[in-house]
PDB file of C-alpha atoms in Angstrom:
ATOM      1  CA  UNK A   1     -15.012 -37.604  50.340  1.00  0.00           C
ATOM      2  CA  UNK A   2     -18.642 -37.841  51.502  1.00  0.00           C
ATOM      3  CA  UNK A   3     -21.069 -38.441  48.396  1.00  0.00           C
ATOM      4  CA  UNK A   4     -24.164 -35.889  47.210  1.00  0.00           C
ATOM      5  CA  UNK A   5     -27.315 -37.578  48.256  1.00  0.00           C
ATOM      6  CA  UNK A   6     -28.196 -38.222  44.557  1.00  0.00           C
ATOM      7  CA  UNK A   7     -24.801 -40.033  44.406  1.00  0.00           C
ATOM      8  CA  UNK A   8     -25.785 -42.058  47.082  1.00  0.00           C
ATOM      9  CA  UNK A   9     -29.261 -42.986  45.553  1.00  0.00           C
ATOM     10  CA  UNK A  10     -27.774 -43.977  41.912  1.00  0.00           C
ATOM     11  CA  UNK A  11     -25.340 -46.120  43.781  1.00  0.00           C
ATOM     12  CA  UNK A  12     -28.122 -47.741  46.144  1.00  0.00           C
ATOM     13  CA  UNK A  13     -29.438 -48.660  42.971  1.00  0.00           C
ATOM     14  CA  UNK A  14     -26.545 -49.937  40.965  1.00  0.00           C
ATOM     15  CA  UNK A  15     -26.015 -51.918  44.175  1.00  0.00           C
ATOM     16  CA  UNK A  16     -29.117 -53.284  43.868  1.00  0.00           C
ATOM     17  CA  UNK A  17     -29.138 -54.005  40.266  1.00  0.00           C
ATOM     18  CA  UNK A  18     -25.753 -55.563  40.346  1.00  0.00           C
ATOM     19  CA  UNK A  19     -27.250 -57.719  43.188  1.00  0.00           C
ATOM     20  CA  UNK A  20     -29.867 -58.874  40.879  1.00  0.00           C
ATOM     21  CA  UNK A  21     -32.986 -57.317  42.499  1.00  0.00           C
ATOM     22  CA  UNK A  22     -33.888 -55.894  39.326  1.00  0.00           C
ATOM     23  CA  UNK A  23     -32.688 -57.652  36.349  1.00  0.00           C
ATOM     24  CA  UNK A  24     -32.498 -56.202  32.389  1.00  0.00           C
ATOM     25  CA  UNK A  25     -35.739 -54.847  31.303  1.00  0.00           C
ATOM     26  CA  UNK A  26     -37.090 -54.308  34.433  1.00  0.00           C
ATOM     27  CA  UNK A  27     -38.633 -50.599  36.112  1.00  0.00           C
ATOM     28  CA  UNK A  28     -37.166 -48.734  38.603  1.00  0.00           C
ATOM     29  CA  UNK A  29     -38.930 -47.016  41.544  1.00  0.00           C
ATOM     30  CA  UNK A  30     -40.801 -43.916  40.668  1.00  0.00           C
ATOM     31  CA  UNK A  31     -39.105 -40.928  40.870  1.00  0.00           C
ATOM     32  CA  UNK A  32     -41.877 -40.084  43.805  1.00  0.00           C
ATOM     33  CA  UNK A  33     -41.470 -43.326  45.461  1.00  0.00           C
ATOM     34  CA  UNK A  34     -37.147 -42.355  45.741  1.00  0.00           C
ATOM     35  CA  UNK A  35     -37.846 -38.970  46.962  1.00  0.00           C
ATOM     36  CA  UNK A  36     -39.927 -40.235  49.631  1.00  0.00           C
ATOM     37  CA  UNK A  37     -37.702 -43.223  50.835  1.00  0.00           C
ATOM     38  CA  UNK A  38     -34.922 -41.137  50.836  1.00  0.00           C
ATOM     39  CA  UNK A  39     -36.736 -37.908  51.914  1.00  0.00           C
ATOM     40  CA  UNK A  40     -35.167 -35.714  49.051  1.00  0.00           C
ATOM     41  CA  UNK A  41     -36.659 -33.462  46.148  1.00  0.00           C
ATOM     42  CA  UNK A  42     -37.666 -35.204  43.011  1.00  0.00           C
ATOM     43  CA  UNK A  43     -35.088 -33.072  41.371  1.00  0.00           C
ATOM     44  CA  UNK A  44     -32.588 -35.169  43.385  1.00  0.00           C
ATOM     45  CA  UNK A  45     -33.955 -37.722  42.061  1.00  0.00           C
ATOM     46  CA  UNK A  46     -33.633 -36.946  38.704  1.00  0.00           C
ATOM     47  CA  UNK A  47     -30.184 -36.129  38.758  1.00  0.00           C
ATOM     48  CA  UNK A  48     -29.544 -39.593  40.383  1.00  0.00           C
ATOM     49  CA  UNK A  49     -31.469 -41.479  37.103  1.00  0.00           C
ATOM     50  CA  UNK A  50     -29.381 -39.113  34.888  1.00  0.00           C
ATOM     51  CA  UNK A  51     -26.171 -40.604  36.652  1.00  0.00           C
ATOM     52  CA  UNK A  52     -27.564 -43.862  35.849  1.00  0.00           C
ATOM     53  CA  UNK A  53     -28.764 -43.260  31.941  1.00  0.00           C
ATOM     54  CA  UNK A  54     -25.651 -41.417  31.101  1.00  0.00           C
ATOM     55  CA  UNK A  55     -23.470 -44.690  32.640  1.00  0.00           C
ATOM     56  CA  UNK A  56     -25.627 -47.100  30.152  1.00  0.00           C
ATOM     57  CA  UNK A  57     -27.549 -48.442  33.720  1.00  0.00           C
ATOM     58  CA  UNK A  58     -30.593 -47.577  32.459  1.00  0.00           C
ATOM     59  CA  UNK A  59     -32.915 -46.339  29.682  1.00  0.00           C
ATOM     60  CA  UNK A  60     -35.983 -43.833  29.807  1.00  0.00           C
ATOM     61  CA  UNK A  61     -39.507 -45.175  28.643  1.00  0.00           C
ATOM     62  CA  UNK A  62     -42.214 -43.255  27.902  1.00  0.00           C
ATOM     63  CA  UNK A  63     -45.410 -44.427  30.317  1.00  0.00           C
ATOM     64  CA  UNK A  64     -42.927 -46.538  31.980  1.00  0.00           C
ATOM     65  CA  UNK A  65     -39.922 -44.603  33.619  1.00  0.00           C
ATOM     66  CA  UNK A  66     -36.320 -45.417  33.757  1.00  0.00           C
ATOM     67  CA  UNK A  67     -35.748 -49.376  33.330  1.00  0.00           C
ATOM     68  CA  UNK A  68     -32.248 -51.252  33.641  1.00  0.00           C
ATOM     69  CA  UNK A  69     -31.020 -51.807  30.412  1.00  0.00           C
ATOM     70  CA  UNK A  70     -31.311 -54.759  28.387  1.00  0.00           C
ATOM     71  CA  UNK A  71     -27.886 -54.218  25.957  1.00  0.00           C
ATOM     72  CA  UNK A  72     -24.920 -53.482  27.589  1.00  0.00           C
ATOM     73  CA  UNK A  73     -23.521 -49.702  27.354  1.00  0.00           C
ATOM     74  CA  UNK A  74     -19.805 -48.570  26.993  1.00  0.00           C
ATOM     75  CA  UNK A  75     -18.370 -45.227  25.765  1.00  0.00           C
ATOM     76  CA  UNK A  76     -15.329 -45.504  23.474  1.00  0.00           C
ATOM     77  CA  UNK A  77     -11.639 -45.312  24.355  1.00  0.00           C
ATOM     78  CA  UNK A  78     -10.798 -42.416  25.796  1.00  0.00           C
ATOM     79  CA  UNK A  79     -14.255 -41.013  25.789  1.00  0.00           C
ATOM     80  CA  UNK A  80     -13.781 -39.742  30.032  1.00  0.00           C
ATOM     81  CA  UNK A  81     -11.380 -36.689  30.758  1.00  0.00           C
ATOM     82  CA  UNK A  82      -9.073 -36.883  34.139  1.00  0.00           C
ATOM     83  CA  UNK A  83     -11.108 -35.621  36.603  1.00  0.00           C
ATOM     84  CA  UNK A  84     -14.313 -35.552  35.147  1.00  0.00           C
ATOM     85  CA  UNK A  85     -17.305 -38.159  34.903  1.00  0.00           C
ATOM     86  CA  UNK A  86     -17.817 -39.990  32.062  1.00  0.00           C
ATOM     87  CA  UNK A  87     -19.211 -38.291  28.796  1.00  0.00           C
ATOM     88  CA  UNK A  88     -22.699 -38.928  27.914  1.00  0.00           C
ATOM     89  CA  UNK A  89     -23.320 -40.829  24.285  1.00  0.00           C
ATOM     90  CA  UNK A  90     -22.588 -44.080  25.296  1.00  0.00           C
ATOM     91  CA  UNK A  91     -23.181 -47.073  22.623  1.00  0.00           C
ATOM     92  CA  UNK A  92     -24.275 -50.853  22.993  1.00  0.00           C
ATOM     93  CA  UNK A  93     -21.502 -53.302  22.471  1.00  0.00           C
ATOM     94  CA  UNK A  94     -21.343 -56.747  21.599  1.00  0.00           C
ATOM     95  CA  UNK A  95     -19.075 -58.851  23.826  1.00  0.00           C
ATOM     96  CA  UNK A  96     -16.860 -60.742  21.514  1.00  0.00           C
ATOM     97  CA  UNK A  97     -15.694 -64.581  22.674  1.00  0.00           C
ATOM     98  CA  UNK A  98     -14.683 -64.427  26.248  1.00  0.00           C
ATOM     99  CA  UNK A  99     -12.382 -63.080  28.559  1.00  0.00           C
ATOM    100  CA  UNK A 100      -8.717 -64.283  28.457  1.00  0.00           C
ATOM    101  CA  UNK A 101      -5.164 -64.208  29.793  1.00  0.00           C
ATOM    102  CA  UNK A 102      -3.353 -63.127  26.667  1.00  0.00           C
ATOM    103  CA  UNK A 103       0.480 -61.114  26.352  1.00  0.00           C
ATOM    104  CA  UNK A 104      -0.477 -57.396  25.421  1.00  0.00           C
ATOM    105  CA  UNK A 105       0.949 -55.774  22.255  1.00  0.00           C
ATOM    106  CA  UNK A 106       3.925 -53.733  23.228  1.00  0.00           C
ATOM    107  CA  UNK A 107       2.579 -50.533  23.084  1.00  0.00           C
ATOM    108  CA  UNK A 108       0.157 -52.187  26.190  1.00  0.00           C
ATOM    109  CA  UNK A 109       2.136 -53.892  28.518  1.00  0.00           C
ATOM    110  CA  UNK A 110       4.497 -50.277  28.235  1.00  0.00           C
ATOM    111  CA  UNK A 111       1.306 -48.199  29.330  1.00  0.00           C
ATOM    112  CA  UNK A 112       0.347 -51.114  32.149  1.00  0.00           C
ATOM    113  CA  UNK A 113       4.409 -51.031  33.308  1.00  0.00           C
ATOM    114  CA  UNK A 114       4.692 -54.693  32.461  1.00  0.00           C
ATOM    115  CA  UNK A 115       7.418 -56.860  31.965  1.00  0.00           C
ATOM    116  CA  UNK A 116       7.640 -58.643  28.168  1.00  0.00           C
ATOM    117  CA  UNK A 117       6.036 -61.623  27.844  1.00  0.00           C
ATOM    118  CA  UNK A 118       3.716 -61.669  30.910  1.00  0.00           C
ATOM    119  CA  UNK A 119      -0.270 -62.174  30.267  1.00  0.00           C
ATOM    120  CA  UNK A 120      -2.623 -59.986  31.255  1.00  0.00           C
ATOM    121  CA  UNK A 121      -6.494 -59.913  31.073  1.00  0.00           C
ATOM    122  CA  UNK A 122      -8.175 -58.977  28.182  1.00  0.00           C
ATOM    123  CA  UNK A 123     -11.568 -58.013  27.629  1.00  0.00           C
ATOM    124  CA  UNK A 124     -13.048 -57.489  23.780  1.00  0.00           C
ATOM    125  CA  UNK A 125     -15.987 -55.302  22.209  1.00  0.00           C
ATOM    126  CA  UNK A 126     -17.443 -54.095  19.047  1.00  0.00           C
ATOM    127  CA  UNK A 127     -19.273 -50.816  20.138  1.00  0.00           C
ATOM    128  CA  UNK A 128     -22.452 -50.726  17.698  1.00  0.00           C
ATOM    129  CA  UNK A 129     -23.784 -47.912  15.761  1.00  0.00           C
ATOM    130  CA  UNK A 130     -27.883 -47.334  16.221  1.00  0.00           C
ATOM    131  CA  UNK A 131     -28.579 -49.497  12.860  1.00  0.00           C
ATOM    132  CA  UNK A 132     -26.214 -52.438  14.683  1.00  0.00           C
ATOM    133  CA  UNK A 133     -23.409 -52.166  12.549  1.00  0.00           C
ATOM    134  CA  UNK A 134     -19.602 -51.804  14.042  1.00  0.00           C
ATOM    135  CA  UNK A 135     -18.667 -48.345  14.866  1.00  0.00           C
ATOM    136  CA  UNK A 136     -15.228 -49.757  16.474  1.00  0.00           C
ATOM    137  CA  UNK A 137     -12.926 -52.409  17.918  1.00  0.00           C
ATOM    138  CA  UNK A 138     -12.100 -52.238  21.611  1.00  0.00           C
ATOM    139  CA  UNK A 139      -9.549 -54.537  23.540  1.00  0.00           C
ATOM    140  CA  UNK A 140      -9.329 -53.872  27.229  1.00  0.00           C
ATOM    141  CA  UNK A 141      -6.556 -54.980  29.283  1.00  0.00           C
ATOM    142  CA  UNK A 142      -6.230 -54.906  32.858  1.00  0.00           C
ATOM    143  CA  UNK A 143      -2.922 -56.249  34.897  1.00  0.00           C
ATOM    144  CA  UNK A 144      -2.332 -59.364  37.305  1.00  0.00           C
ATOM    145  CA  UNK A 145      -2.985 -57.175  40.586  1.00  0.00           C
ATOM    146  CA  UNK A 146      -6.612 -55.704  39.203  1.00  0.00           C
ATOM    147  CA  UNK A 147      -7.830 -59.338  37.222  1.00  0.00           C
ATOM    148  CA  UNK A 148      -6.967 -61.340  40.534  1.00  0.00           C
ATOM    149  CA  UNK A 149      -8.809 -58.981  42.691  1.00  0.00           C
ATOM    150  CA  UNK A 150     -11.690 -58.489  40.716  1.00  0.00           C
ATOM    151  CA  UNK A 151     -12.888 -61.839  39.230  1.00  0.00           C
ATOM    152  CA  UNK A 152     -15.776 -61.055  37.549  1.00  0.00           C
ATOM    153  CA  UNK A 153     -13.631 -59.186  34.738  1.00  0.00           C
ATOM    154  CA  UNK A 154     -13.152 -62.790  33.478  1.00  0.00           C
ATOM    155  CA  UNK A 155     -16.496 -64.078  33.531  1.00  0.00           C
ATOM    156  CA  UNK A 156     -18.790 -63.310  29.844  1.00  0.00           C
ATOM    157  CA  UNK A 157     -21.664 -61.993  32.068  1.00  0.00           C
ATOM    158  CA  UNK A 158     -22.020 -57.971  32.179  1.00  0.00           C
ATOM    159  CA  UNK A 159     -21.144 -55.710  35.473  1.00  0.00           C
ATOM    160  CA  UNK A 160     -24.387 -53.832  35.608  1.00  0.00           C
ATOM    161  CA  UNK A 161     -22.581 -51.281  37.775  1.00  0.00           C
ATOM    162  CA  UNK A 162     -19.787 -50.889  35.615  1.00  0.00           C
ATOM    163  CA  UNK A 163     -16.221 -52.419  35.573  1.00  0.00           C
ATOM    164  CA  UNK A 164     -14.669 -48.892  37.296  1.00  0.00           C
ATOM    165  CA  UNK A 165     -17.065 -49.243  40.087  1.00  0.00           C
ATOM    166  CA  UNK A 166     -16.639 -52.813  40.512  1.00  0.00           C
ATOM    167  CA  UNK A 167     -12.849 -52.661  40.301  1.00  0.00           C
ATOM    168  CA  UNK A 168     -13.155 -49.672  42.756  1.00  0.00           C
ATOM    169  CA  UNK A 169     -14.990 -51.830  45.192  1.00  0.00           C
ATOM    170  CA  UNK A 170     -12.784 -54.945  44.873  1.00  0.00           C
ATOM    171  CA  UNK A 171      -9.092 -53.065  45.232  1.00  0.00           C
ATOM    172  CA  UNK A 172      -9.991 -49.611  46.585  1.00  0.00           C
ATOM    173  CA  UNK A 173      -8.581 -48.334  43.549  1.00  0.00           C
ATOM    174  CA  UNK A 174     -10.238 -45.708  41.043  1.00  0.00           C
ATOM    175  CA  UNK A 175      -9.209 -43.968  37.926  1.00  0.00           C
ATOM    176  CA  UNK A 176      -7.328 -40.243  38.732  1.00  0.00           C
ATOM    177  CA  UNK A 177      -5.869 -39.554  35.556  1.00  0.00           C
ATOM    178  CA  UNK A 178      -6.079 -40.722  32.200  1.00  0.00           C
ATOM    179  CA  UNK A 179      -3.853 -40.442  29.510  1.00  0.00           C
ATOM    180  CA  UNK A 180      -5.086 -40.897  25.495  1.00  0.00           C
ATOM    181  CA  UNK A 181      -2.423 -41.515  22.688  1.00  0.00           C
ATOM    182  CA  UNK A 182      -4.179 -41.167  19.288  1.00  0.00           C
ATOM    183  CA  UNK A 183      -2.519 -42.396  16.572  1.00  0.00           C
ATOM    184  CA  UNK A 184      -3.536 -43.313  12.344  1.00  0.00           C
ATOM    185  CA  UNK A 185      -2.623 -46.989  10.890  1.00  0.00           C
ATOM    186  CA  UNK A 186      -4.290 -49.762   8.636  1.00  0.00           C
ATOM    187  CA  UNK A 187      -6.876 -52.333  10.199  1.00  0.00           C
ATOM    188  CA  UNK A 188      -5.215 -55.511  11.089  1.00  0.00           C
ATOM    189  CA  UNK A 189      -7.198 -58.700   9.283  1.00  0.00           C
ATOM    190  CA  UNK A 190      -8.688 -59.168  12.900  1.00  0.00           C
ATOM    191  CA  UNK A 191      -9.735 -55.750  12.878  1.00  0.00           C
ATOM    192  CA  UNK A 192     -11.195 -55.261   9.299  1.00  0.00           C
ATOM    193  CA  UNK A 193     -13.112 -58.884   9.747  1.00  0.00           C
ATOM    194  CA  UNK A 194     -14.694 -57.164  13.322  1.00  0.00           C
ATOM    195  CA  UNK A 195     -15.200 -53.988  11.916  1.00  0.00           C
ATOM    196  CA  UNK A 196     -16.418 -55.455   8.314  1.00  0.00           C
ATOM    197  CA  UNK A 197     -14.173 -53.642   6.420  1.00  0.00           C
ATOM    198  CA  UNK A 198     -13.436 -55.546   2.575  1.00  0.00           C
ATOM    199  CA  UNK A 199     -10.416 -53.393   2.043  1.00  0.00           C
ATOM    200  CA  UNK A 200      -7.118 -52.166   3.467  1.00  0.00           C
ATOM    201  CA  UNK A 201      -8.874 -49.081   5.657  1.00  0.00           C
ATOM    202  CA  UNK A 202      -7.323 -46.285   7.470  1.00  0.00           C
ATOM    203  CA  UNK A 203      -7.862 -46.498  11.185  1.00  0.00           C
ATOM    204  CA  UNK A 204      -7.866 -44.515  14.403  1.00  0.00           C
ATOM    205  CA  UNK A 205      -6.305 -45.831  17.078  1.00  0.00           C
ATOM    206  CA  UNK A 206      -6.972 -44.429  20.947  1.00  0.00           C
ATOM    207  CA  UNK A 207      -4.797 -46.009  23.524  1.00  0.00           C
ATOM    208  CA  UNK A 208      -6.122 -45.339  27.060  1.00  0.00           C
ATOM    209  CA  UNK A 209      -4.500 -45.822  30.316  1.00  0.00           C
ATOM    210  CA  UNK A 210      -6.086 -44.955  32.897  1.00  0.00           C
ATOM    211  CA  UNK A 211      -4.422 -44.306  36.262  1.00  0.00           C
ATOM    212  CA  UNK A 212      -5.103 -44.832  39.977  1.00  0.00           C
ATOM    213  CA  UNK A 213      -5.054 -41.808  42.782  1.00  0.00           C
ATOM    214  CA  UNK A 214      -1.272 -43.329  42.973  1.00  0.00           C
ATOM    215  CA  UNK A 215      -0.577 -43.156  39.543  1.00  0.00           C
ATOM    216  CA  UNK A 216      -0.592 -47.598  39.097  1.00  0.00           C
ATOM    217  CA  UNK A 217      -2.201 -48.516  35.878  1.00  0.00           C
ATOM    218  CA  UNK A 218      -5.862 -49.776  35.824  1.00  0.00           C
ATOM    219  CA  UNK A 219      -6.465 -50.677  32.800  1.00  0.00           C
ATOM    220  CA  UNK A 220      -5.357 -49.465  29.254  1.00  0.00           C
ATOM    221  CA  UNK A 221      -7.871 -50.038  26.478  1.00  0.00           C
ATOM    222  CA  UNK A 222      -7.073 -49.723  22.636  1.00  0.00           C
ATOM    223  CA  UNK A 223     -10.114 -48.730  20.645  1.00  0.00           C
ATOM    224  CA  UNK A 224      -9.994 -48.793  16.798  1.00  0.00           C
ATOM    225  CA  UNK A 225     -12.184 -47.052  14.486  1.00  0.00           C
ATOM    226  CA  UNK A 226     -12.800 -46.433  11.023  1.00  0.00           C
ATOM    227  CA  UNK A 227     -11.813 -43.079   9.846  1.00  0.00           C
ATOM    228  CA  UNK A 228     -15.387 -42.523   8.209  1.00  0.00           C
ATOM    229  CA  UNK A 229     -16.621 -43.232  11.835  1.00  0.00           C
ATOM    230  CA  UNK A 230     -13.953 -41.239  13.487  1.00  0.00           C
ATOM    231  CA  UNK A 231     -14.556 -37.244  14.646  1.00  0.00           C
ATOM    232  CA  UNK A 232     -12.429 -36.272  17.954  1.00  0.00           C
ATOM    233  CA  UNK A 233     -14.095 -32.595  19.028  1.00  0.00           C
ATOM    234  CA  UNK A 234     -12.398 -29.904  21.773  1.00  0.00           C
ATOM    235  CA  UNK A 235     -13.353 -26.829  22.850  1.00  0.00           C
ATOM    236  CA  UNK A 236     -11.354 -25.007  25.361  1.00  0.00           C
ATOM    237  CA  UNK A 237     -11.318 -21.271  26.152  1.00  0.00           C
ATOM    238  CA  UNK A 238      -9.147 -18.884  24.334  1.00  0.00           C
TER     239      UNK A 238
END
């Protein structure tokens, strides 16, 4: 499926940042200076920067324009709907140690269709509220087939364009469904210490698989949050 043209223009430029030519706290061309290199309307453009700020690419300054960010941006678990781009209100994150092979909890290696006892790679977060304190735990784990394909998912450095994108242009894979299992518990100790939490706290926990336009397992992420930080909205038609 062909993209829009503003598709194409916020992936020329993820491209391009992921390639280094602008790094973190950098500026973007113009809005004017994209609509005339790639003969569009500045609207176009527009909706290609929105693609960009609402993926946690890039930031909006006033006097300055739309620069690539200089904290890394991720949405919670779950926080994307099958068949629909990701939701805006993404959060910084803090990257915590670095990647590893590990063996998933149960509930994990289930939702990635993996045997007991083999390792998989896991990434770890703490997704940051705007005064810097934890809003909630993440631990993302992605099978042999995706972490041998796509080795940058074990290096500490951040994927400017995103680890879906990346993945996607590695394997030729891409997330078609998604399936979120919510579920109430206490914080582990690992949890509470992340999350500093002094006392036995009730927790939300999101587990997110996401699946391929086959149906294979991507990645499945468990997200834990406070239930003072926790609010899960819906709004359908009746």
């Amino acid at each position: 499926m062909a993209l829009l043209k503003y598709e194409e223009i916020a992936e020329s430029l993820r491209a391009r940042i992921a390639a280094g030519e602008f790094a973190p706290g950098e500026t973007l061309p113009s809005g004017r200076d994209l609509a005339e290199q790639w003969s569009v309307s500045r609207a176009t453009t527009v909706k290609a920067m929105d693609v960009l700020r609402n993926d946690g690419v890039v930031v909006a300054k006033q006097g300055t324009g739309f620069v690539v960010t200089e904290t890394p941006i991720a949405r919670p678990a779950g926080a994307r709907r099958a068949g629909s781009a990701r939701v805006a209100g993404g959060m910084p994150f803090l990257r915590v140690g670095e990647p590893d092979w590990a063996i998933p909890p149960a509930q994990v290696a289930t939702a990635l269709g993996m045997d007991s006892g083999v390792a998989a790679l896991r990434r770890i977060r703490i997704l940051q509220l705007p005064d810097g304190s934890p809003h909630s735990y993440a631990e993302a784990w992605f099978p042999p087939e995706i972490a041998d394909a796509s080795p940058r998912l074990a290096q500490t450095a951040p994927i400017p364009e995103g680890t879906t994108r990346y993945v996607r242009r590695q394997t030729g894979r891409f997330p078609a469904e998604g399936v979120d299992v919510t579920t109430v518990r206490l914080a582990t100790e690992t949890e509470a210490h992340h999350l500093g939490l002094s006392e036995p706290t009730a927790v939300a926990v999101v587990l997110h698989t996401a699946y391929d336009q086959e149906r294979r397992p991507l990645v499945c992420e468990e997200g834990v949050t406070p239930s003072p930080h926790f609010e899960q909205v819906e709004t359908y038609a009746m």
